[in-house]
Coordinates of C-alpha atoms (C1' of nucleotides) in Angstrom, one line a residue:
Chain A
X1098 CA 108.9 97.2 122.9
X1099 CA 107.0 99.7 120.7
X1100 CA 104.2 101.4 121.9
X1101 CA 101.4 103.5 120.3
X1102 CA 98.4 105.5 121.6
X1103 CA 96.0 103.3 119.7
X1104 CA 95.8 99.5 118.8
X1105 CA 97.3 98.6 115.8
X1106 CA 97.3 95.0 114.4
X1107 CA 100.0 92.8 112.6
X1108 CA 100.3 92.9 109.2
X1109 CA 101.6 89.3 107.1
X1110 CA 101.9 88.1 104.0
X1111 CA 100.7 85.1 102.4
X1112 CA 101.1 83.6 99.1
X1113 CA 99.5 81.3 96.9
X1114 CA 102.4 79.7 94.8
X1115 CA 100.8 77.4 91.7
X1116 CA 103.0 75.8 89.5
X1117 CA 102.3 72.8 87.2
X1118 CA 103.8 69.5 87.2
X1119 CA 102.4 66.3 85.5
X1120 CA 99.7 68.3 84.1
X1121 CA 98.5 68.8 87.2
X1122 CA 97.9 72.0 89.1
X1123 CA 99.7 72.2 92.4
X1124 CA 100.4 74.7 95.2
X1125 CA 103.0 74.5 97.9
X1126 CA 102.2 74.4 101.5
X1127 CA 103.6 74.3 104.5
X1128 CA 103.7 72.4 108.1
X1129 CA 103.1 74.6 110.9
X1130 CA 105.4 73.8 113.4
X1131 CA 104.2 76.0 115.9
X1132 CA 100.8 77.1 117.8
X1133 CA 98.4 78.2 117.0
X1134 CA 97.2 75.4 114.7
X1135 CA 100.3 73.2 115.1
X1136 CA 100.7 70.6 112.4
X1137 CA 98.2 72.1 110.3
X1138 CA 99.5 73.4 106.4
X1139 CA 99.4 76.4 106.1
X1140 CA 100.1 79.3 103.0
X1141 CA 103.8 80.4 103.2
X1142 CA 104.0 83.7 104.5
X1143 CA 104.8 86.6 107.1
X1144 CA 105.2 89.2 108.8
X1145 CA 106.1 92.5 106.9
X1146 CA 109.1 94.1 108.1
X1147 CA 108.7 98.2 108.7
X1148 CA 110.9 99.2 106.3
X1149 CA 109.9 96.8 103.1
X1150 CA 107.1 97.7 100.9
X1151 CA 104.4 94.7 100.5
X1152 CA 105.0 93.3 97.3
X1153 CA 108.6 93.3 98.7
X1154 CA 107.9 91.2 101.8
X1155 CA 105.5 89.1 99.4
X1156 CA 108.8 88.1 97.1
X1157 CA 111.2 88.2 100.2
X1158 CA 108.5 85.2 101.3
X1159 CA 108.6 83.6 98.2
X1160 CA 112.8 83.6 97.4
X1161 CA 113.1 82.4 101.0
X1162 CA 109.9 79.3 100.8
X1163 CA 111.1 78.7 97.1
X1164 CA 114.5 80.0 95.7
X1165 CA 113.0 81.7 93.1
X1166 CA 112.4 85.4 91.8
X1167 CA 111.3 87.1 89.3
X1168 CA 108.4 85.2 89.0
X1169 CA 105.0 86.9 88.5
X1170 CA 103.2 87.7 91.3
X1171 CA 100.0 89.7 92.0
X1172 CA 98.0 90.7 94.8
X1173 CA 94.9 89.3 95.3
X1174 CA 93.3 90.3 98.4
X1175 CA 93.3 91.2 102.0
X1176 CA 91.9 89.4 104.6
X1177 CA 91.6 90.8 108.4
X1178 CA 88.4 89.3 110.1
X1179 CA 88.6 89.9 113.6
X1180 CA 89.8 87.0 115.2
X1181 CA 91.2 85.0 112.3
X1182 CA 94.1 84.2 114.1
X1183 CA 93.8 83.5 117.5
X1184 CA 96.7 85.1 119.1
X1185 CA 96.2 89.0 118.1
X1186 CA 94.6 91.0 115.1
X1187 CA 96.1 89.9 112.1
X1188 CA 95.5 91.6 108.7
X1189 CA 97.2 89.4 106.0
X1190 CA 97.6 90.5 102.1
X1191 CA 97.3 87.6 100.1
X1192 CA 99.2 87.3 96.8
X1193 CA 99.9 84.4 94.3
X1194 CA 102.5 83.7 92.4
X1195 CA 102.7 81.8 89.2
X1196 CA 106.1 79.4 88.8
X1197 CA 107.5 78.1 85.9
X1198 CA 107.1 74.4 85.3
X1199 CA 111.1 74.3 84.5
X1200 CA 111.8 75.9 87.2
X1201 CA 110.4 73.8 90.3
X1202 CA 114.0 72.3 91.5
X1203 CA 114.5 74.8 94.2
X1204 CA 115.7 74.0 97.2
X1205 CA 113.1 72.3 99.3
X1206 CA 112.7 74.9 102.2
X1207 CA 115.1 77.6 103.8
X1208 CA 114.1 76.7 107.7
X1209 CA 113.0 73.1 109.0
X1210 CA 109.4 73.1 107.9
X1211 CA 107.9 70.3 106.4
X1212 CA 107.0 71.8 102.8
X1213 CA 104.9 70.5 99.9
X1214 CA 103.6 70.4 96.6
X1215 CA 99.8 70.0 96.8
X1216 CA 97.4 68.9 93.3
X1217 CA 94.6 71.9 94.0
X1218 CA 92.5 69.1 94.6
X1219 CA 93.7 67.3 97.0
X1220 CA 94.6 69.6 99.6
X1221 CA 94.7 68.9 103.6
X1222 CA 93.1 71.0 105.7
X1223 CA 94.3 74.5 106.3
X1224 CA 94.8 76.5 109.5
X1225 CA 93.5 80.2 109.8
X1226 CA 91.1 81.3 107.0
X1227 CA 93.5 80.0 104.2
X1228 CA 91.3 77.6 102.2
X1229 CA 89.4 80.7 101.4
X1230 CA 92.2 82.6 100.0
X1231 CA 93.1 79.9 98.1
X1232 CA 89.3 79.3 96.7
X1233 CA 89.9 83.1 95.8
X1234 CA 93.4 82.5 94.0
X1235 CA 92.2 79.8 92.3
X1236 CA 89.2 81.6 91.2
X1237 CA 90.9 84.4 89.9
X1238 CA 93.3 82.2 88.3
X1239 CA 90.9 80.4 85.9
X1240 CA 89.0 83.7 85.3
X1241 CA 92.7 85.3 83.8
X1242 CA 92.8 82.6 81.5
X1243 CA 89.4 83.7 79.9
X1244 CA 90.7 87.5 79.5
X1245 CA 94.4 87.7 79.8
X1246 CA 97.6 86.0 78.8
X1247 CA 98.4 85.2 82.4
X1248 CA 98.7 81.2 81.0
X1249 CA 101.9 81.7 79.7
X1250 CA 103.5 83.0 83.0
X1251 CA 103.8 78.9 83.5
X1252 CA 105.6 78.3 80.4
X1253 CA 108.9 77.7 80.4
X1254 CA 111.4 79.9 78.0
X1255 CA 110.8 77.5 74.7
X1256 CA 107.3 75.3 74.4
X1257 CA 105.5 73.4 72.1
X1258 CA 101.8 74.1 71.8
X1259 CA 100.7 70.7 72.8
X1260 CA 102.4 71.8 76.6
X1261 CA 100.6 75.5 76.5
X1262 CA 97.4 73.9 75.2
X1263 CA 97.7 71.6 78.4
X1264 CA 98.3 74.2 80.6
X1265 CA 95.1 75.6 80.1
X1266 CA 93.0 71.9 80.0
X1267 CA 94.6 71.6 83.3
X1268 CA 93.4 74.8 84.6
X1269 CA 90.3 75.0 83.2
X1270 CA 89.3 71.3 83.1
X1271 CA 87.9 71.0 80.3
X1272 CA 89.4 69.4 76.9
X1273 CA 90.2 71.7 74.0
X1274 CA 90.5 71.3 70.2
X1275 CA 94.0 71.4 68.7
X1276 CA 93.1 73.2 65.7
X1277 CA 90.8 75.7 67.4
X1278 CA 93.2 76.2 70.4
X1279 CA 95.9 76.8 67.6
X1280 CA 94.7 79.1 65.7
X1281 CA 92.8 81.2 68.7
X1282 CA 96.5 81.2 70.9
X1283 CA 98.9 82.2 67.2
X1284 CA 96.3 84.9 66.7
X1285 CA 97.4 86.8 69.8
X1286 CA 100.4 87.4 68.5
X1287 CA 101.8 86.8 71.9
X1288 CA 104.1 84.2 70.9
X1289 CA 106.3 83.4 68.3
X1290 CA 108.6 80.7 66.9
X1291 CA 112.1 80.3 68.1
X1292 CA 113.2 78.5 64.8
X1293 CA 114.1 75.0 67.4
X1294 CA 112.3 71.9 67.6
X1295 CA 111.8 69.4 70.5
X1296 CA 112.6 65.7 69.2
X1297 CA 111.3 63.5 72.2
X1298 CA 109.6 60.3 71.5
X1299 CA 109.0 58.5 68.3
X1300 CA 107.1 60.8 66.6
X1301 CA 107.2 64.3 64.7
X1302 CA 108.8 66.8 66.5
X1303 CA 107.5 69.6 67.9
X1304 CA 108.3 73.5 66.9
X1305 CA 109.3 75.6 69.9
X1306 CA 107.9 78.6 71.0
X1307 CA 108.4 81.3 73.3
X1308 CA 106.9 84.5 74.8
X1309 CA 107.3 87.7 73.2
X1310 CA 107.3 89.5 76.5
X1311 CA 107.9 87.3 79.3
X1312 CA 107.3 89.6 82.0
X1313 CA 104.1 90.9 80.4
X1314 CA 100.9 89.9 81.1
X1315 CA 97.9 91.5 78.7
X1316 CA 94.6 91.9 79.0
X1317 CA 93.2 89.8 75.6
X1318 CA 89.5 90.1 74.1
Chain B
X1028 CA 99.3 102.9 125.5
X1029 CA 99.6 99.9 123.3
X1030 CA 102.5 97.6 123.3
X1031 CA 103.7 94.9 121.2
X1032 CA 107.4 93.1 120.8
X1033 CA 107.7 93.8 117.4
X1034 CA 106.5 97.0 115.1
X1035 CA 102.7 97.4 113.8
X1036 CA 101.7 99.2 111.1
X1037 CA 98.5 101.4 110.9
X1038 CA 95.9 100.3 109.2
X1039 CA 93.2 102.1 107.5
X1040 CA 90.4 101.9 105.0
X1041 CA 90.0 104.5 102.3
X1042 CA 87.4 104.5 99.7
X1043 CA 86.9 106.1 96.3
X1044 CA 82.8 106.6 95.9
X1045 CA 81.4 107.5 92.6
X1046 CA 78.4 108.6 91.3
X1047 CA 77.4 109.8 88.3
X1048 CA 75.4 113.4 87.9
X1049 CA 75.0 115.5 84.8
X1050 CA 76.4 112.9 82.7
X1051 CA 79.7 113.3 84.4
X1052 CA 81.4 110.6 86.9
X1053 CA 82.5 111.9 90.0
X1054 CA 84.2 111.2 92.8
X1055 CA 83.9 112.2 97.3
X1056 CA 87.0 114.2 98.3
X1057 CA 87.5 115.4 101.6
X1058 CA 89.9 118.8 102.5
X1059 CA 92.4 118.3 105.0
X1060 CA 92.1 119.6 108.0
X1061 CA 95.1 118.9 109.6
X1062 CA 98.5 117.8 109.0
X1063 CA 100.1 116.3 106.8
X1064 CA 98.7 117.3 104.1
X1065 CA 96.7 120.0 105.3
X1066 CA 94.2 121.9 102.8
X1067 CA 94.9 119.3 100.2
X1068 CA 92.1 117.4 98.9
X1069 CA 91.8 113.4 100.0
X1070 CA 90.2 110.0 99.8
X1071 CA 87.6 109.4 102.8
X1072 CA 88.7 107.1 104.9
X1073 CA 90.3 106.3 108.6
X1074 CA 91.7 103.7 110.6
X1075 CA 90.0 100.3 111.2
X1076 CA 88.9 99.7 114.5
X1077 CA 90.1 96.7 116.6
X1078 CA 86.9 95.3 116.7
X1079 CA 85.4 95.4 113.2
X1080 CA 86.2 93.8 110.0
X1081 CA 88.0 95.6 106.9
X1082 CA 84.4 95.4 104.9
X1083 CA 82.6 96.6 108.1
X1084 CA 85.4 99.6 108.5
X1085 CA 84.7 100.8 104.4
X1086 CA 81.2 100.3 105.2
X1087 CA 81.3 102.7 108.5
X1088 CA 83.5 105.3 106.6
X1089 CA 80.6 105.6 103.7
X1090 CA 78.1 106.2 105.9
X1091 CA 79.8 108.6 108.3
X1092 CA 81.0 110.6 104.7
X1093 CA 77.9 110.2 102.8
X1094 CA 75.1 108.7 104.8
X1095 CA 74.2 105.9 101.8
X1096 CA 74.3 102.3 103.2
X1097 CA 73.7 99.2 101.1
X1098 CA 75.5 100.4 98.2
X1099 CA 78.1 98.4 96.3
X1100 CA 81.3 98.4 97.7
X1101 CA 84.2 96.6 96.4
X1102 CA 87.9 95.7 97.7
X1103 CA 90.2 97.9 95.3
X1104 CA 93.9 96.9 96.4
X1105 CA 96.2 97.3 99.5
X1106 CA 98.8 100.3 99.7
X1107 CA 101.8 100.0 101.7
X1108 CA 104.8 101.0 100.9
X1109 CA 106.6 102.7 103.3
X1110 CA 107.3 106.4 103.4
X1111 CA 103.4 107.0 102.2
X1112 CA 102.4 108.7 105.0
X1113 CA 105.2 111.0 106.7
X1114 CA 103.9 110.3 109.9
X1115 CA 104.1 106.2 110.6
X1116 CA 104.0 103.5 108.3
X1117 CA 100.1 102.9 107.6
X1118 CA 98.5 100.6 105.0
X1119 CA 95.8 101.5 103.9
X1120 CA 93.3 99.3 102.1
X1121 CA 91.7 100.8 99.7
X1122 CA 87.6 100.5 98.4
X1123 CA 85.6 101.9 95.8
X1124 CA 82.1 101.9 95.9
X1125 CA 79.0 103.2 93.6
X1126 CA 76.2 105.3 94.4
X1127 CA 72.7 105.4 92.5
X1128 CA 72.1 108.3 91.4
X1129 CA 69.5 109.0 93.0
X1130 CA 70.9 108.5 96.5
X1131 CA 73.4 111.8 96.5
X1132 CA 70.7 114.0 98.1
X1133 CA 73.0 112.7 101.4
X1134 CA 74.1 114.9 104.3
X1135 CA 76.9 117.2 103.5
X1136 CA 79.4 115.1 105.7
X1137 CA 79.5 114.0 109.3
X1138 CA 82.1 116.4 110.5
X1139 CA 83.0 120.1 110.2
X1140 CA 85.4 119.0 107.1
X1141 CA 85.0 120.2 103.3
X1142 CA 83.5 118.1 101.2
X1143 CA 83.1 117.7 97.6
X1144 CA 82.0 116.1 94.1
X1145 CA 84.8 116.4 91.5
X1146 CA 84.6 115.3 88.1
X1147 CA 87.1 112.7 87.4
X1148 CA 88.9 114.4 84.6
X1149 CA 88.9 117.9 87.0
X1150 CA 90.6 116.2 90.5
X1151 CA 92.6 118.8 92.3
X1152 CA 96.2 117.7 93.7
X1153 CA 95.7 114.9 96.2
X1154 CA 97.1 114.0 99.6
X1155 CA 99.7 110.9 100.1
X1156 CA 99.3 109.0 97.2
X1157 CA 95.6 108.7 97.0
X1158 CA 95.9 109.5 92.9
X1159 CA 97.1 106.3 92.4
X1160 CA 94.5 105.0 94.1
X1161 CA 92.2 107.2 92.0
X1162 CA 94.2 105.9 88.8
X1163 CA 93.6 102.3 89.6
X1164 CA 89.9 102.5 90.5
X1165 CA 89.2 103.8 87.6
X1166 CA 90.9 101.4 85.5
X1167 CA 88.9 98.8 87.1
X1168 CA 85.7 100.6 87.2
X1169 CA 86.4 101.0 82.9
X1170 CA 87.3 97.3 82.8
X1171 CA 84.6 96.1 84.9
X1172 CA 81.7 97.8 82.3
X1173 CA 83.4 95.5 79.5
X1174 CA 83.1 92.0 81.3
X1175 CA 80.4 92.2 84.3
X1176 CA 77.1 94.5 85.3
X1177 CA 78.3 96.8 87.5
X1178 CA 77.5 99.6 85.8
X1179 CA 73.7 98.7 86.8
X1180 CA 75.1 99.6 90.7
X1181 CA 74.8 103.1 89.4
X1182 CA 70.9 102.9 88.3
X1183 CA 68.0 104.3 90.4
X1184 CA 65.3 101.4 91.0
X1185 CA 64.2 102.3 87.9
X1186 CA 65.6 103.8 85.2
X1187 CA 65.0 104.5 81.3
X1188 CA 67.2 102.3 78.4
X1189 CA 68.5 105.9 77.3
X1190 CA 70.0 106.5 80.8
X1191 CA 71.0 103.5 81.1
X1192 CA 73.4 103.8 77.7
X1193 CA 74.6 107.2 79.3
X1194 CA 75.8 105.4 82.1
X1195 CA 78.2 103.4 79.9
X1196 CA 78.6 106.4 77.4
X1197 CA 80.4 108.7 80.4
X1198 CA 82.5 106.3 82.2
X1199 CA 83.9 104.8 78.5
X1200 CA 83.8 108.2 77.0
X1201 CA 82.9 106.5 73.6
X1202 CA 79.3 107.1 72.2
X1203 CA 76.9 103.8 71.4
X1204 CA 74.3 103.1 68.7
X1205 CA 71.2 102.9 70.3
X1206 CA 69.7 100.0 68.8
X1207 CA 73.0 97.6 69.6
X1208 CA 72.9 98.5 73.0
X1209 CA 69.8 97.7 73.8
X1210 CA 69.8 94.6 72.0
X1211 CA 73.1 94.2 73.8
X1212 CA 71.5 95.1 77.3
X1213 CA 68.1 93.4 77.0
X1214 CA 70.1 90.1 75.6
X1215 CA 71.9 89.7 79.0
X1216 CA 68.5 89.4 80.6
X1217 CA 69.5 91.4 83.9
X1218 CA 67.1 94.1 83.5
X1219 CA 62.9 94.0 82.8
X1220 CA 60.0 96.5 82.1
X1221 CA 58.6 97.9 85.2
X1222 CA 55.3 98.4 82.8
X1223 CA 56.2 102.2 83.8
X1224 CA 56.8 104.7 81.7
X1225 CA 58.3 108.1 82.4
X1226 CA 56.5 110.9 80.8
X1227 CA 58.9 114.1 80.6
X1228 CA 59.4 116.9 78.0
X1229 CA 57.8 117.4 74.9
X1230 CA 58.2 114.0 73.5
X1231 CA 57.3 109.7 73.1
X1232 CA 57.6 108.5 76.6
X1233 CA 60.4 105.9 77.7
X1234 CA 59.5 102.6 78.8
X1235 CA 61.0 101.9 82.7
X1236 CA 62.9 99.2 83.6
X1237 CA 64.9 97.7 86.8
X1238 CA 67.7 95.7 87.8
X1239 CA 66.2 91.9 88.5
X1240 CA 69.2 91.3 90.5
X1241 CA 69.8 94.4 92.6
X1242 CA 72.7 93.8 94.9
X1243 CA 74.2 91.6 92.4
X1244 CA 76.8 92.2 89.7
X1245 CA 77.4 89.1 87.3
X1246 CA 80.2 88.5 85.1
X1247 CA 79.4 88.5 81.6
X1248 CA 79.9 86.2 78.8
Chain C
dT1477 C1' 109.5 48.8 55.5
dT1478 C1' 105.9 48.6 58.6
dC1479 C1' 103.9 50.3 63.0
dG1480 C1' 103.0 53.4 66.6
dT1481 C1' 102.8 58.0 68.1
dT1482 C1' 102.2 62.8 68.4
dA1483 C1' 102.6 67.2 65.3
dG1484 C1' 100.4 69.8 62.2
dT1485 C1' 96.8 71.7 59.1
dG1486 C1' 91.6 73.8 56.4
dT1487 C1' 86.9 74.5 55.6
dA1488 C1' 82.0 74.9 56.5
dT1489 C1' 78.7 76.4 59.9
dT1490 C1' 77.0 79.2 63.6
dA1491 C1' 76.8 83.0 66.7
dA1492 C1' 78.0 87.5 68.0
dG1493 C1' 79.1 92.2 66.9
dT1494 C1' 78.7 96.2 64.0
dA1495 C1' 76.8 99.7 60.8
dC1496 C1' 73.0 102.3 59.6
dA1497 C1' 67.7 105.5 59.1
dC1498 C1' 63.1 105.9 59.7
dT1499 C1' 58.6 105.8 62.4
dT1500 C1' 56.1 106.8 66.9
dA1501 C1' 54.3 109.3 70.8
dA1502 C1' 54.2 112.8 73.4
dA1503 C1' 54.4 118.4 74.5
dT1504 C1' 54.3 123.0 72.7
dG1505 C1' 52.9 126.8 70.0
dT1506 C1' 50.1 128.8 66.5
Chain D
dA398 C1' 43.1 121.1 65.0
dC399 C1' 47.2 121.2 63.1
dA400 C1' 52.3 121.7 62.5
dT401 C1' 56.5 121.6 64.9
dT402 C1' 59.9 119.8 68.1
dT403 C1' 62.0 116.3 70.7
dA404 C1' 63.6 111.9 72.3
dA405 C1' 61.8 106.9 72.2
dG406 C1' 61.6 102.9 69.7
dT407 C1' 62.6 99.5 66.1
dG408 C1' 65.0 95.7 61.8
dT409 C1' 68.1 94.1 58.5
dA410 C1' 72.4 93.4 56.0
dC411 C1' 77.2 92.7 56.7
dT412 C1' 81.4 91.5 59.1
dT413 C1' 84.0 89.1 62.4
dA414 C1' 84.8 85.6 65.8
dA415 C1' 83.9 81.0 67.6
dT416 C1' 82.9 76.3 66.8
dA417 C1' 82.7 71.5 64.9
dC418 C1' 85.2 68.2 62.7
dA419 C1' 89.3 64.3 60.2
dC420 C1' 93.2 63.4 57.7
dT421 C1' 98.4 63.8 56.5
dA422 C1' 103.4 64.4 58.2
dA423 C1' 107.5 63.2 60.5
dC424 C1' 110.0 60.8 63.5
dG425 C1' 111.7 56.3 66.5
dA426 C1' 111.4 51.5 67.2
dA427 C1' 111.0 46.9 65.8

DNA sequence: TTCGTTAGTGTATTAAGTACACTTAAATGT
DNA sequence: ACATTTAAGTGTACTTAATACACTAACGAA
């Protein structure tokens, strides 16, 4: 039991993990298997331990719902209506995380949920208020395209253009111009050749790039 | 006495409020009265109540510190790791919010505390780890000027083009050229004449203008 | 060697941002 | 009334970034 002379509330977790497969934007979800809103999807998340700091519980959540780290991974907001969950006052920081599209063959789930992949337009309902922190991540998301090189956070270590200039037709639905896109992305100077090309298919082959700096995302303009 | 299975957090709001006066940004600080921290310099801020939402919490703080309500306020980030306060663990969400200028003829402050306006480039020391808070407000007050109108949140109802520019001039710390800001500022269409004009010292007087959107900041271009 | 497919490239036009200096309308002092 | 001081108000040329647009190159398969 711990006690305290005033009320405090809980304090989760939730992320938003995007990833892209079949140029298609997708976010994982998962079953609730318990009440309140049992059967419902839900964002994976929880509580934060005392003695972990909250980016730390937020990428605790994420290794544990996906296998991954290292990923990026930013917070976007917190939530804490009164009574968005049912049970007790629970303030929840909301993150999302951006996952590689090579990297999506981790293991399914570390507990029994159900878990799923979800195209960002086709999602099921979702329990407590997380359909609006998912129109915020997604919102967000599209906007960091515009002004930062956040895009390449879901390219995997070597890329052709054609795959980055689809990442950002998928995200930003709208159709680009090769040329234009090409010249616009090489003049960042973010990325560079890795001297490899991708033979796949019967045509040319494709020159691979990569990141400069991985880890880094910059503010462009 | 409150009781729960498991261990809460505290959770509290604290808010950076700027205004600008004398062509200087500045920012509320409260003096400690008690410990930890005691005599050192802080954010404004205290714990959420049960009852109220984290907007509603920021909201109450602002007006208890400065009496202004209705003034832009804006969710900044959430601090928690643990060890920031000596005392418990307490997260502490954290708000900035902008006050007209003309609006700082407030009450001193609610309670018995010290209170002060500090330039931001003359902050004393301050408690837990409020200047990162300080640091990160900032950075998004500076980036916020580039892409969206929020620096109109700091206008009186109406204001002159020349004050307007000053605005922008003291939080970028980078002098404009007059005629590409206004053809800059009138192009966004946010603003319009009052068919006003302010008549002070001895020379041409300036045209008045306000905000069409008041409450609202846009993102721009 | 022809066909199908995606990779890769340049130029002309338009729009936005930047640099830059004089005239206007008022108040003050003689 | 006139000259002086002060900040308000205005336009144009130049530079840079964004857009529109179509053909050639390199490979695999038949």
């Amino acid at each position: 039991m711990f006690n305290y002379a005033y009320p405090h509330p809980a304090l989760t977790v939730d992320i938003v993990i995007y990833t892209l497969r079949n140029a298609e934007l997708k976010l994982l979800l998962i079953k609730r298997g318990g009440q309140p809103y049992k059967g419902k999807w839900a964002l994976p998340g929880g509580f934060v331990q005392m003695d972990e700091g909250l980016e730390e519980a937020a990428r605790r959540e994420l290794e544990e719902e996906t296998g991954v780290s290292g990923v990026y991974l930013e917070q976007l907001y917190t939530f804490g209506e009164p009574g968005r969950d049912p049970r007790e006052r629970v303030v929840t920081v909301a993150w999302y995380a951006l996952i590689p599209s090579d990297q999506i063959h981790i293991r399914a789930a570390s507990d029994a949920e159900a878990v799923g992949w979800f195209g960002v337009d086709e999602l099921p309902e979702l329990a407590f208020d997380h359909s609006q922190i998912v129109q915020m991540a997604h919102k967000r998301l599209v906007a960091k395209l515009d002004y930062s090189t956040l895009a390449f956070q879901f390219m995997p270590s070597e890329f052709t253009l054609t795959q980055l200039q689809q990442v950002y037709e998928t995200i930003l639905q709208q159709e680009m111009d090769k040329r234009n896109f090409r010249k616009w992305v090489l003049a960042l100077e973010a990325i560079e050749e890795t001297g490899h090309k991708q033979r796949e298919g019967q045509h040319r082959p494709a020159k691979l790039y990569r990141v400069k700096n991985p880890g880094r995302v910059d503010v462009i303009k």
